[in-house]
Amino acid sequence: MQHNHPADDSGLTDPALAGLRLQLATQENVLCTLVVDLNSQLHFARGLLALTDRRLLARSPEGAWESWPTADGAGIALQELSLRHFDHAGVGTLELHDTNQRLASWRFTLGANVQALRLVRLFAQQQARTTVGAGTEAPAEDAALCPECDLPLPPDSEECPACARELHTPPSTWVLLRLWRFADPYRYQLLAGFLLTLASTAATLVPPYLTIPLMDDILIPFQNGQQIEPSKVGMLLGGLLGAAVLGWALNWARTYLLALVSERIGADLRTATFDHLLELSLDYFGGKRTGDLMSRIGSETDRICVFLSLHALDFATDVLMIVMTAVILVSINPWLAVITLLPLPFIGWMIHVVRDKLRTGFEKIDRVWSDVTNVLADTIPGIRVVKAFAQEKREAQRFREVNQHNLAVNDKLNKTWSLFTPTVSLLTEVGLLVVWAFGIWLVSKQQITVGVLTAFIAYIGRFYGRLDSMSRIVSVTQKAAAGAKRIFDILDHVSNVPETANPVKIGTLEGCIDMKNLGFRYGNRSVIRGLDLQIRPGEMIGLVGHSGSGKSTLVNLICRFYDVSDGSISVDGTDIRRFGVADYRRNIGLVLQEPFLFFGTIAENIAYGKPGATRAEIVAAARAAHAHEFILRLPQGYDSLVGERGQGLSGGERQRISIARALLIDPRILILDEATSSVDTETEKEIQRALDNLVQGRTTIAIAHRLSTLRKADRLVVMDRGQVVEVGPHDELMAKQGAYWRLYEAQARQVDSEEGGEEGGGEAEQSRIALATSQLAHTAQHAGNP
């Protein structure tokens, strides 16, 4: 039974997967799966849709399975079906129709909307392909697809409507409820915090109530000539002191406990976001800025943590205080309580009006702030280039512009917020004035005592104070909601390189790579198409071709940084999509064209792929990469720090460290992507001598622009525009005088002209310099005279 990478297995439960496997026939392939999380009554319930190459399968929340055949074994449509998609009011709907009626429908929350659109597209493509024999036109092969969600792009547009809709959807306050999955492990601590909040709030409501006997039984009788009873006064004052101390203790315990919980929730949120980020494919990172992702994981999670530890706690306290105070006020005097609550509807209406503006405003502020961090993330790592081209003023101006934009967006939001907060304060002051007036009238009519009015005023102070505090929390809540949305935008993103449901365990790979009818499309551009190539175990293959011919893309597909759009790549007879992603990549050693080193020691960088490596293994890998000698010349040898991105080393030294890092893991498949492009000729010869021994018995794929470095390859694969145009050994391809011969001759002429220029006066070189100088002078002249 064969399964072709269900697209969202991470969201499936074990019973659903087990049931799906039982439903599949022999050689039936799963093309796409979708978890539907709502039933027909819009209650949360998990079901499953699975599209195979033969039928559409559906599992109801109760566990019952249904299926609708879409094609027979020969790929001919059995009936004309259509899968229709709708979304309304936060609920997505899929409906299956034939020519006469609706056959079934499923509903889901919009978190699964992108995957649902993918299912609809694949279903439509399958129907179009299966009805070609009946005279239906097949979909165009060159239809542009969105690189994010793999859905068709509209004509003459590079923006995907589905992705654009998700990106510009305003954040909802309800998104904060999704944080419960991170709070659930601490539910008992949160319950204890709630009980402490309840008790501390009750303790703070005791003192105003004790002012009634203090006024009516102690102070007013004393003014009328009666004696004060010291024991009664001591008891009342002791009650006030006890309530204050108890409230302090309960508040301290509550604040400390919930602060610990919120910090752990924030840490779990950061960890989960970063872990999920590492599981996403390179497609996702290609469309994101480093500063934006750093801002989301850093500042957004900090903002949520502060909200949970301080403001959410204050909000719960405010709600409890308002409710409990309202109950006490009604129990003391209902009419006076009604007067007290008069401003409440107006404040609630203002909060509702302002909330939406704050919500969208804070999300815009977050996006603008990401632009600020993006400038920093671009400029600081590239400071050498900035200084080399004397562009400090330009970068300073670029930062000043985005910072000014950030200031303008904040100013616009502050206009709304600055009007809202004083208005709430004004309403509470007016409410207090009305209570004073009505209370004095009641006292004059002897319907309440002075002590009751005093207690009322004390409770009203707490009531309105909490109401004002709640209005201020609106701002913080909307900030947290905007931050949570940006976090869940990452967590909800489905990788384009998904893990398979049942990964095939990898034993010892032989290294046989077989590519059949390979096709890959990036966005609206077809990069690889119709490629067939077989690489034998232990064979060294050289990939050559012009820039943009698809060499690096092919290597990325072999490493499964991307999944193929058409065809398949098999290693030792197994489709690589059936392997676990991490298990498969552990068998590949990769040396990139631009070596990247992490901040740390030389030894840590070499052992990055094998953290438990011994010092002897590290030294052996360094010797094989001809890096041992220059490492020993460093002040601390293998314990020397290389600086951020290896800035403390030369380009050739960084490349040799990168080669040693790949060699240490002893991979069965070795990929060299311009591995010697950053070293001088002498160093290149040393590395080539080391590689001659290392490639023995190991499948090696090497990319190089200098064709002379690939002469020892068993076969050379010449690529042009995403296709293989020639395959064979160096001598055989030279004898054919085809595409490889033309590349080799062009490069040889270039080398000869450069050597001739160095030896004999360099007439050709002087001509090039003269031409370049005249072009520079011409450019300078036009720059000075626009």
PDB file of N, CA, C and O in Angstrom, residues 435-487:
ATOM      1  N   VAL A 435     -23.953  60.644  41.847  1.00  0.00           N
ATOM      2  CA  VAL A 435     -24.156  59.845  43.068  1.00  0.00           C
ATOM      3  C   VAL A 435     -24.109  60.735  44.308  1.00  0.00           C
ATOM      4  O   VAL A 435     -24.914  60.578  45.237  1.00  0.00           O
ATOM      5  N   TRP A 436     -23.161  61.679  44.338  1.00  0.00           N
ATOM      6  CA  TRP A 436     -23.094  62.607  45.480  1.00  0.00           C
ATOM      7  C   TRP A 436     -24.411  63.380  45.610  1.00  0.00           C
ATOM      8  O   TRP A 436     -24.978  63.470  46.708  1.00  0.00           O
ATOM      9  N   ALA A 437     -24.880  63.894  44.495  1.00  0.00           N
ATOM     10  CA  ALA A 437     -26.098  64.697  44.546  1.00  0.00           C
ATOM     11  C   ALA A 437     -27.302  63.862  44.996  1.00  0.00           C
ATOM     12  O   ALA A 437     -28.081  64.269  45.883  1.00  0.00           O
ATOM     13  N   PHE A 438     -27.444  62.693  44.399  1.00  0.00           N
ATOM     14  CA  PHE A 438     -28.575  61.836  44.752  1.00  0.00           C
ATOM     15  C   PHE A 438     -28.440  61.311  46.179  1.00  0.00           C
ATOM     16  O   PHE A 438     -29.439  61.196  46.925  1.00  0.00           O
ATOM     17  N   GLY A 439     -27.209  61.010  46.607  1.00  0.00           N
ATOM     18  CA  GLY A 439     -26.993  60.527  47.971  1.00  0.00           C
ATOM     19  C   GLY A 439     -27.317  61.589  49.009  1.00  0.00           C
ATOM     20  O   GLY A 439     -27.929  61.290  50.045  1.00  0.00           O
ATOM     21  N   ILE A 440     -26.931  62.850  48.754  1.00  0.00           N
ATOM     22  CA  ILE A 440     -27.253  63.934  49.698  1.00  0.00           C
ATOM     23  C   ILE A 440     -28.762  64.110  49.791  1.00  0.00           C
ATOM     24  O   ILE A 440     -29.319  64.338  50.883  1.00  0.00           O
ATOM     25  N   TRP A 441     -29.433  63.979  48.648  1.00  0.00           N
ATOM     26  CA  TRP A 441     -30.900  64.101  48.670  1.00  0.00           C
ATOM     27  C   TRP A 441     -31.516  62.989  49.516  1.00  0.00           C
ATOM     28  O   TRP A 441     -32.450  63.205  50.284  1.00  0.00           O
ATOM     29  N   LEU A 442     -30.986  61.745  49.382  1.00  0.00           N
ATOM     30  CA  LEU A 442     -31.500  60.623  50.171  1.00  0.00           C
ATOM     31  C   LEU A 442     -31.221  60.818  51.660  1.00  0.00           C
ATOM     32  O   LEU A 442     -32.054  60.483  52.522  1.00  0.00           O
ATOM     33  N   VAL A 443     -30.046  61.358  51.981  1.00  0.00           N
ATOM     34  CA  VAL A 443     -29.742  61.628  53.396  1.00  0.00           C
ATOM     35  C   VAL A 443     -30.678  62.688  53.945  1.00  0.00           C
ATOM     36  O   VAL A 443     -31.179  62.600  55.083  1.00  0.00           O
ATOM     37  N   SER A 444     -30.960  63.725  53.150  1.00  0.00           N
ATOM     38  CA  SER A 444     -31.871  64.790  53.608  1.00  0.00           C
ATOM     39  C   SER A 444     -33.279  64.250  53.832  1.00  0.00           C
ATOM     40  O   SER A 444     -34.017  64.749  54.677  1.00  0.00           O
ATOM     41  N   LYS A 445     -33.650  63.222  53.090  1.00  0.00           N
ATOM     42  CA  LYS A 445     -34.966  62.592  53.261  1.00  0.00           C
ATOM     43  C   LYS A 445     -34.930  61.480  54.305  1.00  0.00           C
ATOM     44  O   LYS A 445     -35.945  60.786  54.507  1.00  0.00           O
ATOM     45  N   GLN A 446     -33.726  61.298  54.923  1.00  0.00           N
ATOM     46  CA  GLN A 446     -33.532  60.284  55.967  1.00  0.00           C
ATOM     47  C   GLN A 446     -33.824  58.868  55.464  1.00  0.00           C
ATOM     48  O   GLN A 446     -34.264  57.997  56.217  1.00  0.00           O
ATOM     49  N   GLN A 447     -33.567  58.658  54.164  1.00  0.00           N
ATOM     50  CA  GLN A 447     -33.724  57.312  53.616  1.00  0.00           C
ATOM     51  C   GLN A 447     -32.443  56.493  53.763  1.00  0.00           C
ATOM     52  O   GLN A 447     -32.486  55.263  53.755  1.00  0.00           O
ATOM     53  N   ILE A 448     -31.289  57.141  53.876  1.00  0.00           N
ATOM     54  CA  ILE A 448     -30.024  56.467  54.169  1.00  0.00           C
ATOM     55  C   ILE A 448     -29.279  57.306  55.190  1.00  0.00           C
ATOM     56  O   ILE A 448     -29.573  58.502  55.389  1.00  0.00           O
ATOM     57  N   THR A 449     -28.307  56.677  55.839  1.00  0.00           N
ATOM     58  CA  THR A 449     -27.488  57.394  56.819  1.00  0.00           C
ATOM     59  C   THR A 449     -26.233  57.935  56.159  1.00  0.00           C
ATOM     60  O   THR A 449     -25.890  57.568  55.023  1.00  0.00           O
ATOM     61  N   VAL A 450     -25.520  58.781  56.882  1.00  0.00           N
ATOM     62  CA  VAL A 450     -24.251  59.316  56.387  1.00  0.00           C
ATOM     63  C   VAL A 450     -23.234  58.196  56.214  1.00  0.00           C
ATOM     64  O   VAL A 450     -22.437  58.178  55.265  1.00  0.00           O
ATOM     65  N   GLY A 451     -23.280  57.211  57.133  1.00  0.00           N
ATOM     66  CA  GLY A 451     -22.354  56.079  57.023  1.00  0.00           C
ATOM     67  C   GLY A 451     -22.585  55.285  55.757  1.00  0.00           C
ATOM     68  O   GLY A 451     -21.633  54.852  55.089  1.00  0.00           O
ATOM     69  N   VAL A 452     -23.861  55.087  55.402  1.00  0.00           N
ATOM     70  CA  VAL A 452     -24.170  54.365  54.166  1.00  0.00           C
ATOM     71  C   VAL A 452     -23.662  55.145  52.964  1.00  0.00           C
ATOM     72  O   VAL A 452     -23.070  54.584  52.022  1.00  0.00           O
ATOM     73  N   LEU A 453     -23.875  56.461  52.954  1.00  0.00           N
ATOM     74  CA  LEU A 453     -23.394  57.279  51.842  1.00  0.00           C
ATOM     75  C   LEU A 453     -21.872  57.255  51.762  1.00  0.00           C
ATOM     76  O   LEU A 453     -21.300  57.164  50.665  1.00  0.00           O
ATOM     77  N   THR A 454     -21.205  57.289  52.910  1.00  0.00           N
ATOM     78  CA  THR A 454     -19.743  57.224  52.913  1.00  0.00           C
ATOM     79  C   THR A 454     -19.240  55.906  52.342  1.00  0.00           C
ATOM     80  O   THR A 454     -18.303  55.868  51.537  1.00  0.00           O
ATOM     81  N   ALA A 455     -19.887  54.816  52.784  1.00  0.00           N
ATOM     82  CA  ALA A 455     -19.503  53.512  52.255  1.00  0.00           C
ATOM     83  C   ALA A 455     -19.771  53.448  50.756  1.00  0.00           C
ATOM     84  O   ALA A 455     -18.981  52.883  49.981  1.00  0.00           O
ATOM     85  N   PHE A 456     -20.903  54.022  50.332  1.00  0.00           N
ATOM     86  CA  PHE A 456     -21.243  54.034  48.914  1.00  0.00           C
ATOM     87  C   PHE A 456     -20.167  54.754  48.102  1.00  0.00           C
ATOM     88  O   PHE A 456     -19.738  54.290  47.041  1.00  0.00           O
ATOM     89  N   ILE A 457     -19.756  55.915  48.625  1.00  0.00           N
ATOM     90  CA  ILE A 457     -18.736  56.683  47.905  1.00  0.00           C
ATOM     91  C   ILE A 457     -17.435  55.896  47.828  1.00  0.00           C
ATOM     92  O   ILE A 457     -16.744  55.890  46.796  1.00  0.00           O
ATOM     93  N   ALA A 458     -17.090  55.189  48.927  1.00  0.00           N
ATOM     94  CA  ALA A 458     -15.861  54.391  48.917  1.00  0.00           C
ATOM     95  C   ALA A 458     -15.951  53.260  47.887  1.00  0.00           C
ATOM     96  O   ALA A 458     -15.007  52.998  47.128  1.00  0.00           O
ATOM     97  N   TYR A 459     -17.114  52.585  47.863  1.00  0.00           N
ATOM     98  CA  TYR A 459     -17.292  51.503  46.884  1.00  0.00           C
ATOM     99  C   TYR A 459     -17.310  52.044  45.452  1.00  0.00           C
ATOM    100  O   TYR A 459     -16.781  51.425  44.525  1.00  0.00           O
ATOM    101  N   ILE A 460     -17.936  53.217  45.280  1.00  0.00           N
ATOM    102  CA  ILE A 460     -17.993  53.802  43.941  1.00  0.00           C
ATOM    103  C   ILE A 460     -16.592  54.160  43.458  1.00  0.00           C
ATOM    104  O   ILE A 460     -16.260  54.015  42.275  1.00  0.00           O
ATOM    105  N   GLY A 461     -15.740  54.630  44.369  1.00  0.00           N
ATOM    106  CA  GLY A 461     -14.361  54.915  43.989  1.00  0.00           C
ATOM    107  C   GLY A 461     -13.661  53.684  43.443  1.00  0.00           C
ATOM    108  O   GLY A 461     -12.963  53.739  42.432  1.00  0.00           O
ATOM    109  N   ARG A 462     -13.886  52.556  44.121  1.00  0.00           N
ATOM    110  CA  ARG A 462     -13.314  51.298  43.621  1.00  0.00           C
ATOM    111  C   ARG A 462     -13.969  50.884  42.305  1.00  0.00           C
ATOM    112  O   ARG A 462     -13.311  50.413  41.376  1.00  0.00           O
ATOM    113  N   PHE A 463     -15.298  51.046  42.229  1.00  0.00           N
ATOM    114  CA  PHE A 463     -16.045  50.633  41.045  1.00  0.00           C
ATOM    115  C   PHE A 463     -15.587  51.408  39.813  1.00  0.00           C
ATOM    116  O   PHE A 463     -15.226  50.837  38.786  1.00  0.00           O
ATOM    117  N   TYR A 464     -15.579  52.747  39.942  1.00  0.00           N
ATOM    118  CA  TYR A 464     -15.185  53.559  38.797  1.00  0.00           C
ATOM    119  C   TYR A 464     -13.688  53.429  38.496  1.00  0.00           C
ATOM    120  O   TYR A 464     -13.259  53.533  37.341  1.00  0.00           O
ATOM    121  N   GLY A 465     -12.900  53.236  39.547  1.00  0.00           N
ATOM    122  CA  GLY A 465     -11.467  53.035  39.320  1.00  0.00           C
ATOM    123  C   GLY A 465     -11.203  51.789  38.500  1.00  0.00           C
ATOM    124  O   GLY A 465     -10.387  51.789  37.582  1.00  0.00           O
ATOM    125  N   ARG A 466     -11.914  50.703  38.827  1.00  0.00           N
ATOM    126  CA  ARG A 466     -11.760  49.471  38.069  1.00  0.00           C
ATOM    127  C   ARG A 466     -12.322  49.616  36.655  1.00  0.00           C
ATOM    128  O   ARG A 466     -11.793  49.042  35.690  1.00  0.00           O
ATOM    129  N   LEU A 467     -13.409  50.393  36.526  1.00  0.00           N
ATOM    130  CA  LEU A 467     -13.979  50.613  35.203  1.00  0.00           C
ATOM    131  C   LEU A 467     -12.992  51.380  34.324  1.00  0.00           C
ATOM    132  O   LEU A 467     -12.794  51.061  33.147  1.00  0.00           O
ATOM    133  N   ASP A 468     -12.334  52.373  34.904  1.00  0.00           N
ATOM    134  CA  ASP A 468     -11.327  53.133  34.169  1.00  0.00           C
ATOM    135  C   ASP A 468     -10.136  52.245  33.814  1.00  0.00           C
ATOM    136  O   ASP A 468      -9.584  52.322  32.710  1.00  0.00           O
ATOM    137  N   SER A 469      -9.755  51.364  34.754  1.00  0.00           N
ATOM    138  CA  SER A 469      -8.648  50.445  34.497  1.00  0.00           C
ATOM    139  C   SER A 469      -8.986  49.482  33.363  1.00  0.00           C
ATOM    140  O   SER A 469      -8.156  49.199  32.494  1.00  0.00           O
ATOM    141  N   MET A 470     -10.253  49.003  33.352  1.00  0.00           N
ATOM    142  CA  MET A 470     -10.671  48.102  32.276  1.00  0.00           C
ATOM    143  C   MET A 470     -10.610  48.787  30.919  1.00  0.00           C
ATOM    144  O   MET A 470     -10.238  48.179  29.909  1.00  0.00           O
ATOM    145  N   SER A 471     -10.985  50.048  30.879  1.00  0.00           N
ATOM    146  CA  SER A 471     -10.946  50.767  29.604  1.00  0.00           C
ATOM    147  C   SER A 471      -9.511  50.912  29.102  1.00  0.00           C
ATOM    148  O   SER A 471      -9.259  50.895  27.894  1.00  0.00           O
ATOM    149  N   ARG A 472      -8.565  51.048  30.038  1.00  0.00           N
ATOM    150  CA  ARG A 472      -7.170  51.158  29.625  1.00  0.00           C
ATOM    151  C   ARG A 472      -6.619  49.808  29.148  1.00  0.00           C
ATOM    152  O   ARG A 472      -5.721  49.762  28.311  1.00  0.00           O
ATOM    153  N   ILE A 473      -7.163  48.730  29.699  1.00  0.00           N
ATOM    154  CA  ILE A 473      -6.702  47.402  29.301  1.00  0.00           C
ATOM    155  C   ILE A 473      -7.096  47.094  27.864  1.00  0.00           C
ATOM    156  O   ILE A 473      -6.492  46.242  27.211  1.00  0.00           O
ATOM    157  N   VAL A 474      -8.110  47.787  27.329  1.00  0.00           N
ATOM    158  CA  VAL A 474      -8.520  47.562  25.942  1.00  0.00           C
ATOM    159  C   VAL A 474      -7.326  47.706  25.004  1.00  0.00           C
ATOM    160  O   VAL A 474      -7.123  46.907  24.083  1.00  0.00           O
ATOM    161  N   SER A 475      -6.527  48.737  25.232  1.00  0.00           N
ATOM    162  CA  SER A 475      -5.359  48.981  24.384  1.00  0.00           C
ATOM    163  C   SER A 475      -4.386  47.813  24.447  1.00  0.00           C
ATOM    164  O   SER A 475      -3.932  47.302  23.421  1.00  0.00           O
ATOM    165  N   VAL A 476      -4.081  47.371  25.667  1.00  0.00           N
ATOM    166  CA  VAL A 476      -3.110  46.293  25.837  1.00  0.00           C
ATOM    167  C   VAL A 476      -3.649  44.993  25.257  1.00  0.00           C
ATOM    168  O   VAL A 476      -2.914  44.203  24.649  1.00  0.00           O
ATOM    169  N   THR A 477      -4.952  44.777  25.418  1.00  0.00           N
ATOM    170  CA  THR A 477      -5.560  43.549  24.889  1.00  0.00           C
ATOM    171  C   THR A 477      -5.457  43.491  23.376  1.00  0.00           C
ATOM    172  O   THR A 477      -5.140  42.446  22.795  1.00  0.00           O
ATOM    173  N   GLN A 478      -5.704  44.615  22.710  1.00  0.00           N
ATOM    174  CA  GLN A 478      -5.624  44.635  21.256  1.00  0.00           C
ATOM    175  C   GLN A 478      -4.184  44.468  20.773  1.00  0.00           C
ATOM    176  O   GLN A 478      -3.930  43.859  19.737  1.00  0.00           O
ATOM    177  N   LYS A 479      -3.218  45.000  21.544  1.00  0.00           N
ATOM    178  CA  LYS A 479      -1.814  44.766  21.207  1.00  0.00           C
ATOM    179  C   LYS A 479      -1.486  43.280  21.291  1.00  0.00           C
ATOM    180  O   LYS A 479      -0.822  42.717  20.417  1.00  0.00           O
ATOM    181  N   ALA A 480      -1.950  42.650  22.386  1.00  0.00           N
ATOM    182  CA  ALA A 480      -1.686  41.217  22.554  1.00  0.00           C
ATOM    183  C   ALA A 480      -2.379  40.404  21.467  1.00  0.00           C
ATOM    184  O   ALA A 480      -1.828  39.412  20.962  1.00  0.00           O
ATOM    185  N   ALA A 481      -3.609  40.810  21.078  1.00  0.00           N
ATOM    186  CA  ALA A 481      -4.334  40.085  20.026  1.00  0.00           C
ATOM    187  C   ALA A 481      -3.595  40.191  18.697  1.00  0.00           C
ATOM    188  O   ALA A 481      -3.487  39.205  17.948  1.00  0.00           O
ATOM    189  N   ALA A 482      -3.079  41.400  18.383  1.00  0.00           N
ATOM    190  CA  ALA A 482      -2.319  41.572  17.138  1.00  0.00           C
ATOM    191  C   ALA A 482      -1.057  40.718  17.159  1.00  0.00           C
ATOM    192  O   ALA A 482      -0.698  40.084  16.164  1.00  0.00           O
ATOM    193  N   GLY A 483      -0.377  40.679  18.319  1.00  0.00           N
ATOM    194  CA  GLY A 483       0.824  39.851  18.442  1.00  0.00           C
ATOM    195  C   GLY A 483       0.513  38.372  18.335  1.00  0.00           C
ATOM    196  O   GLY A 483       1.239  37.608  17.687  1.00  0.00           O
ATOM    197  N   ALA A 484      -0.599  37.939  18.968  1.00  0.00           N
ATOM    198  CA  ALA A 484      -0.983  36.524  18.910  1.00  0.00           C
ATOM    199  C   ALA A 484      -1.305  36.118  17.481  1.00  0.00           C
ATOM    200  O   ALA A 484      -0.972  34.999  17.050  1.00  0.00           O
ATOM    201  N   LYS A 485      -1.961  37.011  16.734  1.00  0.00           N
ATOM    202  CA  LYS A 485      -2.281  36.681  15.334  1.00  0.00           C
ATOM    203  C   LYS A 485      -1.001  36.459  14.534  1.00  0.00           C
ATOM    204  O   LYS A 485      -0.911  35.526  13.724  1.00  0.00           O
ATOM    205  N   ARG A 486      -0.003  37.306  14.746  1.00  0.00           N
ATOM    206  CA  ARG A 486       1.250  37.169  14.003  1.00  0.00           C
ATOM    207  C   ARG A 486       1.993  35.893  14.403  1.00  0.00           C
ATOM    208  O   ARG A 486       2.664  35.266  13.582  1.00  0.00           O
ATOM    209  N   ILE A 487       1.856  35.496  15.663  1.00  0.00           N
ATOM    210  CA  ILE A 487       2.470  34.246  16.101  1.00  0.00           C
ATOM    211  C   ILE A 487       1.754  33.056  15.457  1.00  0.00           C
ATOM    212  O   ILE A 487       2.387  32.134  14.928  1.00  0.00           O
TER     213      ILE A 487
END
